[in-house]
Tab-separated table of C-alpha atoms in Angstrom:
chain	number	residue	atom	x	y	z
A	278	UNK	CA	75.380	269.715	181.625
A	279	UNK	CA	73.824	272.014	179.018
A	280	UNK	CA	76.950	274.279	178.996
A	281	UNK	CA	79.129	271.105	178.750
A	282	UNK	CA	77.052	269.894	175.329
A	283	UNK	CA	76.796	273.182	174.011
A	284	UNK	CA	79.900	274.945	174.594
A	285	UNK	CA	81.908	272.843	171.749
A	286	UNK	CA	79.034	273.053	169.660
A	287	UNK	CA	79.246	276.851	169.959
A	288	UNK	CA	83.088	276.760	169.321
A	289	UNK	CA	82.518	274.422	166.312
A	290	UNK	CA	79.839	276.675	164.851
A	291	UNK	CA	82.014	280.026	165.257
A	292	UNK	CA	84.576	278.326	163.700
A	293	UNK	CA	82.514	277.495	160.707
A	294	UNK	CA	80.676	281.065	160.778
A	295	UNK	CA	84.007	282.886	160.282
A	296	UNK	CA	85.381	280.293	157.659
A	297	UNK	CA	82.074	280.469	155.731
A	298	UNK	CA	82.230	284.738	155.778
A	299	UNK	CA	85.998	284.576	154.855
A	300	UNK	CA	85.275	282.119	151.568
A	301	UNK	CA	82.312	284.505	150.990
A	302	UNK	CA	84.652	287.334	150.784
A	303	UNK	CA	86.953	285.579	148.788
A	304	UNK	CA	84.560	284.359	146.570
A	305	UNK	CA	82.987	288.089	146.145
A	306	UNK	CA	86.396	289.406	145.517
A	307	UNK	CA	87.139	287.340	142.633
A	308	UNK	CA	84.201	288.758	140.828
A	309	UNK	CA	84.371	292.537	142.047
A	310	UNK	CA	86.263	294.820	144.317
A	311	UNK	CA	85.069	293.891	148.018
A	312	UNK	CA	84.808	296.031	151.088
A	313	UNK	CA	86.133	293.892	153.906
A	314	UNK	CA	84.767	296.334	156.496
A	315	UNK	CA	80.902	295.163	155.322
A	316	UNK	CA	81.662	291.761	157.055
A	317	UNK	CA	83.851	292.810	160.035
A	318	UNK	CA	81.104	292.062	162.193
A	319	UNK	CA	80.277	288.826	160.795
A	320	UNK	CA	84.103	287.787	161.577
A	321	UNK	CA	83.848	289.426	165.031
A	322	UNK	CA	80.790	287.189	165.717
A	323	UNK	CA	82.040	284.225	164.743
A	324	UNK	CA	85.122	284.747	167.180
A	325	UNK	CA	82.923	285.529	169.692
A	326	UNK	CA	81.059	282.531	169.056
A	327	UNK	CA	84.156	280.883	169.451
A	328	UNK	CA	85.388	282.487	172.888
A	329	UNK	CA	81.696	281.877	174.338
A	330	UNK	CA	81.791	278.050	173.132
A	331	UNK	CA	85.469	277.584	175.230
A	332	UNK	CA	83.754	279.390	178.164
A	333	UNK	CA	81.195	277.722	178.217
A	334	UNK	CA	82.913	274.629	178.258
A	335	UNK	CA	85.255	275.886	180.706
A	336	UNK	CA	82.230	276.828	183.021
A	337	UNK	CA	80.637	273.379	182.368
A	338	UNK	CA	83.491	271.561	183.703
A	339	UNK	CA	84.484	274.148	186.925
A	340	UNK	CA	80.441	273.709	187.468
A	341	UNK	CA	80.367	269.744	187.646
A	342	UNK	CA	83.673	270.261	189.979
A	343	UNK	CA	81.196	271.999	192.658
A	344	UNK	CA	83.216	275.163	191.972
A	345	UNK	CA	81.694	278.724	192.223
A	346	UNK	CA	83.831	279.996	189.714
A	347	UNK	CA	82.602	277.767	187.117
A	348	UNK	CA	78.569	279.328	187.804
A	349	UNK	CA	80.275	282.920	187.772
A	350	UNK	CA	82.183	282.068	184.146
A	351	UNK	CA	78.664	280.562	182.925
A	352	UNK	CA	76.694	283.830	184.051
A	353	UNK	CA	79.176	286.054	182.317
A	354	UNK	CA	79.769	283.866	179.313
A	355	UNK	CA	76.141	284.139	178.720
A	356	UNK	CA	75.256	287.573	179.499
A	357	UNK	CA	78.067	288.213	176.897
A	358	UNK	CA	76.210	286.016	174.359
A	359	UNK	CA	72.764	287.238	174.903
A	360	UNK	CA	74.168	290.909	174.134
A	361	UNK	CA	76.206	289.616	171.462
A	362	UNK	CA	73.017	287.707	169.559
A	363	UNK	CA	70.823	290.456	170.547
A	364	UNK	CA	72.934	293.187	168.844
A	365	UNK	CA	73.658	291.149	165.960
A	366	UNK	CA	70.296	290.335	165.773
A	367	UNK	CA	69.096	294.353	165.313
A	368	UNK	CA	72.082	294.770	163.151
A	369	UNK	CA	71.897	292.232	160.493
A	370	UNK	CA	68.217	290.925	161.435
A	371	UNK	CA	69.219	287.078	161.396
A	372	UNK	CA	65.908	285.402	162.347
A	373	UNK	CA	68.043	282.255	163.558
A	374	UNK	CA	69.453	284.002	166.106
A	375	UNK	CA	66.566	283.380	168.453
A	376	UNK	CA	68.244	279.991	169.275
A	377	UNK	CA	71.309	281.356	170.595
A	378	UNK	CA	69.334	283.965	172.829
A	379	UNK	CA	67.105	281.135	173.989
A	380	UNK	CA	70.134	279.113	175.147
A	381	UNK	CA	71.750	281.859	176.682
A	382	UNK	CA	68.818	282.303	178.607
A	383	UNK	CA	68.574	279.086	179.431
A	384	UNK	CA	72.178	278.744	180.743
A	385	UNK	CA	71.678	281.848	182.261
A	386	UNK	CA	68.706	281.391	184.151
A	387	UNK	CA	69.850	277.875	185.404
A	388	UNK	CA	73.143	279.441	186.774
A	389	UNK	CA	71.834	282.467	188.642
A	390	UNK	CA	68.971	280.448	190.452
A	391	UNK	CA	69.843	280.469	194.304
A	392	UNK	CA	69.433	276.402	194.432
A	393	UNK	CA	72.395	276.064	191.672
A	394	UNK	CA	74.386	278.017	194.577
A	395	UNK	CA	72.947	275.892	197.350
A	396	UNK	CA	74.053	272.913	195.272
A	397	UNK	CA	77.438	274.148	194.811
A	398	UNK	CA	78.080	274.865	198.888
A	399	UNK	CA	75.995	271.790	199.476
A	400	UNK	CA	79.321	269.211	197.913
A	401	UNK	CA	81.969	271.853	199.191
A	402	UNK	CA	84.590	270.034	201.381
A	403	UNK	CA	84.366	270.442	205.103
A	404	UNK	CA	87.216	271.186	207.035
A	405	UNK	CA	90.215	268.604	207.622
A	406	UNK	CA	90.038	267.316	211.127
A	407	UNK	CA	93.452	265.838	210.722
A	408	UNK	CA	95.001	269.710	209.736
A	409	UNK	CA	96.748	271.303	212.334
A	410	UNK	CA	96.255	275.627	212.625
């Protein structure tokens, strides 16, 4: 459920991040020549946030549908988000990146616990008694 709420919010935040970065580059380019290479990591981080938001949304829907693929997708996306946030924290030193780190750890932890796997297995449909071999 956490991924269903935070997935779209992360995607929207990533889109806004990219737009803000592009507008900032454009504003600085009007005043003086700008090296776009300095801002590449910010644009890549915004694109990664959009992809992670999409993966969290899809993974959340799959997990609510009791599919193991949703659990795997959420663990994978949260791991990537955690690595990207820590890398950006060390690269740029943004203090507000502790929020994505905590959210990534929360989703990763909730999906990785054995109870989530048991919950998925408990809701798997049994064999169809009317089906023939």
